[in-house]
PDB file of C-alpha atoms in Angstrom:
ATOM      1  CA  VAL A   1    -147.699  62.351 191.049  1.00 95.00           C
ATOM      2  CA  GLN A   2    -144.896  62.027 193.577  1.00 97.00           C
ATOM      3  CA  LEU A   3    -143.839  63.909 196.667  1.00 98.00           C
ATOM      4  CA  VAL A   4    -140.629  62.546 198.172  1.00 97.00           C
ATOM      5  CA  GLU A   5    -139.388  63.822 201.523  1.00 97.00           C
ATOM      6  CA  SER A   6    -135.757  63.646 202.602  1.00 98.00           C
ATOM      7  CA  GLY A   7    -133.481  65.055 205.283  1.00 98.00           C
ATOM      8  CA  GLY A   8    -135.016  63.543 208.386  1.00 97.00           C
ATOM      9  CA  GLY A   9    -133.200  61.624 211.093  1.00 97.00           C
ATOM     10  CA  LEU A  10    -132.002  61.782 214.680  1.00 97.00           C
ATOM     11  CA  VAL A  11    -130.826  65.093 216.137  1.00 98.00           C
ATOM     12  CA  GLN A  12    -130.018  66.313 219.627  1.00 98.00           C
ATOM     13  CA  PRO A  13    -132.181  68.942 221.325  1.00 98.00           C
ATOM     14  CA  GLY A  14    -131.165  72.381 220.141  1.00 98.00           C
ATOM     15  CA  GLY A  15    -129.970  71.030 216.822  1.00 98.00           C
ATOM     16  CA  SER A  16    -131.154  71.671 213.282  1.00 98.00           C
ATOM     17  CA  LEU A  17    -132.463  69.701 210.343  1.00 98.00           C
ATOM     18  CA  ARG A  18    -133.543  70.687 206.869  1.00 98.00           C
ATOM     19  CA  LEU A  19    -136.316  68.678 205.273  1.00 98.00           C
ATOM     20  CA  SER A  20    -136.784  68.659 201.513  1.00 98.00           C
ATOM     21  CA  CYS A  21    -139.776  67.540 199.474  1.00 98.00           C
ATOM     22  CA  ALA A  22    -139.214  66.938 195.773  1.00 98.00           C
ATOM     23  CA  ALA A  23    -142.339  67.073 193.626  1.00 98.00           C
ATOM     24  CA  SER A  24    -143.080  65.593 190.229  1.00 97.00           C
ATOM     25  CA  GLY A  25    -146.051  64.777 188.044  1.00 97.00           C
ATOM     26  CA  PHE A  26    -148.004  67.989 188.527  1.00 96.00           C
ATOM     27  CA  THR A  27    -147.588  71.743 188.059  1.00 96.00           C
ATOM     28  CA  PHE A  28    -145.746  72.463 191.279  1.00 97.00           C
ATOM     29  CA  SER A  29    -145.849  76.251 190.918  1.00 96.00           C
ATOM     30  CA  SER A  30    -149.667  76.198 190.934  1.00 96.00           C
ATOM     31  CA  TYR A  31    -149.924  74.548 194.336  1.00 97.00           C
ATOM     32  CA  ALA A  32    -149.646  75.803 197.870  1.00 97.00           C
ATOM     33  CA  MET A  33    -147.323  73.574 199.838  1.00 98.00           C
ATOM     34  CA  ASN A  34    -147.739  72.489 203.428  1.00 98.00           C
ATOM     35  CA  TRP A  35    -145.732  70.593 205.996  1.00 98.00           C
ATOM     36  CA  TYR A  36    -147.658  68.485 208.489  1.00 98.00           C
ATOM     37  CA  ARG A  37    -146.442  66.297 211.310  1.00 98.00           C
ATOM     38  CA  GLN A  38    -147.865  63.465 213.352  1.00 98.00           C
ATOM     39  CA  ALA A  39    -146.460  62.315 216.662  1.00 96.00           C
ATOM     40  CA  PRO A  40    -147.303  58.898 218.113  1.00 91.00           C
ATOM     41  CA  GLY A  41    -150.797  58.899 219.584  1.00 94.00           C
ATOM     42  CA  LYS A  42    -151.551  62.397 218.313  1.00 96.00           C
ATOM     43  CA  GLU A  43    -153.488  63.835 215.409  1.00 96.00           C
ATOM     44  CA  ARG A  44    -151.720  65.115 212.338  1.00 97.00           C
ATOM     45  CA  GLU A  45    -151.099  68.850 212.671  1.00 97.00           C
ATOM     46  CA  LEU A  46    -150.306  71.570 210.164  1.00 98.00           C
ATOM     47  CA  VAL A  47    -146.842  72.953 210.824  1.00 98.00           C
ATOM     48  CA  ALA A  48    -146.188  75.426 207.999  1.00 98.00           C
ATOM     49  CA  THR A  49    -147.736  76.687 204.774  1.00 98.00           C
ATOM     50  CA  ILE A  50    -146.343  78.552 201.780  1.00 98.00           C
ATOM     51  CA  THR A  51    -148.361  79.969 198.906  1.00 96.00           C
ATOM     52  CA  SER A  52    -147.815  78.882 195.316  1.00 94.00           C
ATOM     53  CA  ALA A  53    -145.486  81.775 194.429  1.00 90.00           C
ATOM     54  CA  GLY A  54    -143.846  81.756 197.835  1.00 86.00           C
ATOM     55  CA  GLY A  55    -145.028  85.202 198.778  1.00 88.00           C
ATOM     56  CA  SER A  56    -146.757  84.262 202.005  1.00 96.00           C
ATOM     57  CA  THR A  57    -146.056  81.808 204.802  1.00 97.00           C
ATOM     58  CA  LYS A  58    -147.827  80.732 207.971  1.00 98.00           C
ATOM     59  CA  TYR A  59    -146.696  78.687 210.945  1.00 98.00           C
ATOM     60  CA  ALA A  60    -148.150  76.832 213.868  1.00 98.00           C
ATOM     61  CA  ASP A  61    -147.554  78.679 217.129  1.00 97.00           C
ATOM     62  CA  SER A  62    -145.483  75.765 218.389  1.00 97.00           C
ATOM     63  CA  VAL A  63    -142.820  76.262 215.681  1.00 98.00           C
ATOM     64  CA  LYS A  64    -143.009  79.987 215.011  1.00 98.00           C
ATOM     65  CA  GLY A  65    -139.564  81.570 215.154  1.00 97.00           C
ATOM     66  CA  ARG A  66    -137.813  78.200 214.897  1.00 98.00           C
ATOM     67  CA  PHE A  67    -138.986  76.722 211.570  1.00 98.00           C
ATOM     68  CA  THR A  68    -138.850  78.290 208.129  1.00 98.00           C
ATOM     69  CA  ILE A  69    -140.695  77.042 205.059  1.00 98.00           C
ATOM     70  CA  SER A  70    -139.420  77.957 201.600  1.00 97.00           C
ATOM     71  CA  ARG A  71    -139.768  76.731 198.040  1.00 98.00           C
ATOM     72  CA  ASP A  72    -137.883  76.691 194.764  1.00 97.00           C
ATOM     73  CA  ASN A  73    -140.354  76.511 191.902  1.00 97.00           C
ATOM     74  CA  ALA A  74    -137.559  76.041 189.380  1.00 97.00           C
ATOM     75  CA  GLU A  75    -136.495  72.885 191.238  1.00 97.00           C
ATOM     76  CA  ASN A  76    -140.031  71.749 192.183  1.00 98.00           C
ATOM     77  CA  THR A  77    -138.935  71.485 195.801  1.00 98.00           C
ATOM     78  CA  VAL A  78    -140.209  72.745 199.136  1.00 98.00           C
ATOM     79  CA  TYR A  79    -138.062  72.939 202.239  1.00 98.00           C
ATOM     80  CA  LEU A  80    -138.547  73.078 205.979  1.00 98.00           C
ATOM     81  CA  GLN A  81    -135.604  74.447 207.931  1.00 98.00           C
ATOM     82  CA  MET A  82    -135.963  73.404 211.543  1.00 98.00           C
ATOM     83  CA  ASN A  83    -133.788  75.078 214.171  1.00 98.00           C
ATOM     84  CA  SER A  84    -133.680  74.892 217.971  1.00 98.00           C
ATOM     85  CA  LEU A  85    -135.325  71.500 217.827  1.00 98.00           C
ATOM     86  CA  LYS A  86    -137.092  70.170 220.907  1.00 97.00           C
ATOM     87  CA  PRO A  87    -138.042  66.618 221.892  1.00 97.00           C
ATOM     88  CA  GLU A  88    -141.673  67.544 221.294  1.00 96.00           C
ATOM     89  CA  ASP A  89    -140.841  68.126 217.612  1.00 98.00           C
ATOM     90  CA  THR A  90    -140.371  64.366 217.273  1.00 98.00           C
ATOM     91  CA  ALA A  91    -142.849  63.148 214.672  1.00 98.00           C
ATOM     92  CA  VAL A  92    -143.300  61.871 211.168  1.00 98.00           C
ATOM     93  CA  TYR A  93    -143.246  64.884 208.868  1.00 98.00           C
ATOM     94  CA  TYR A  94    -145.301  64.956 205.671  1.00 98.00           C
ATOM     95  CA  CYS A  95    -145.343  67.384 202.798  1.00 98.00           C
ATOM     96  CA  GLN A  96    -148.609  68.137 201.068  1.00 98.00           C
ATOM     97  CA  ALA A  97    -149.495  69.911 197.837  1.00 98.00           C
ATOM     98  CA  ALA A  98    -152.901  71.586 197.688  1.00 97.00           C
ATOM     99  CA  ARG A  99    -154.830  73.550 195.085  1.00 96.00           C
ATOM    100  CA  GLN A 100    -158.438  74.630 194.886  1.00 91.00           C
ATOM    101  CA  SER A 101    -160.153  75.075 191.531  1.00 88.00           C
ATOM    102  CA  GLY A 102    -163.750  76.152 191.932  1.00 89.00           C
ATOM    103  CA  ARG A 103    -165.399  73.449 194.024  1.00 89.00           C
ATOM    104  CA  LEU A 104    -162.636  70.963 193.369  1.00 90.00           C
ATOM    105  CA  GLU A 105    -159.697  70.486 195.709  1.00 91.00           C
ATOM    106  CA  TYR A 106    -156.547  68.723 194.591  1.00 95.00           C
ATOM    107  CA  VAL A 107    -154.399  67.306 197.388  1.00 96.00           C
ATOM    108  CA  TYR A 108    -151.268  65.167 197.207  1.00 97.00           C
ATOM    109  CA  TRP A 109    -149.248  63.724 200.093  1.00 98.00           C
ATOM    110  CA  GLY A 110    -145.722  62.498 200.523  1.00 98.00           C
ATOM    111  CA  GLN A 111    -144.958  59.242 202.295  1.00 97.00           C
ATOM    112  CA  GLY A 112    -143.580  60.953 205.385  1.00 97.00           C
ATOM    113  CA  ILE A 113    -140.182  61.052 207.029  1.00 98.00           C
ATOM    114  CA  GLN A 114    -139.197  60.484 210.638  1.00 98.00           C
ATOM    115  CA  VAL A 115    -137.655  63.263 212.710  1.00 98.00           C
ATOM    116  CA  THR A 116    -136.454  62.280 216.172  1.00 98.00           C
ATOM    117  CA  VAL A 117    -135.145  64.824 218.656  1.00 98.00           C
ATOM    118  CA  SER A 118    -133.392  63.096 221.517  1.00 96.00           C
ATOM    119  CA  SER A 119    -130.184  63.160 223.500  1.00 95.00           C
TER     120      SER A 119
END
C-alpha cells in the first residue's frame, strides 16, 4: 500500500497550491479519502473529507470556501486545491485512506508534504 503526496512547497499569502495524493496497493474506489495537516507544536487536524464515490465532501471551518477536495477514481488520485492561502495554513499535509468493514477499520497514511505560506 502506498499513498504519495506531491504539489507542496512555498507560496505567498493569497496564492494557490494543488496537492495530489497517488494511491496504489488497495481498492482506492472503496475508500473515503481525507486530508489532514499538522503545524509545528499543534495536533494533527482533519482538513477535508471526500466519500468513496466522491458524492459528498466536508471541510474544516478554517478552510471552508478556500479549499476543495476532489478525487479521480480512474487515476487512483485525490486532490486538494488550496486557494487564498494564509500563513496559518503552513503545515505538513497528509492524505489518508479510510474504510470501515463491520468492526474493522482500515486506515492508510501518506508520508506527508510540507506547505509553507510566507512572504
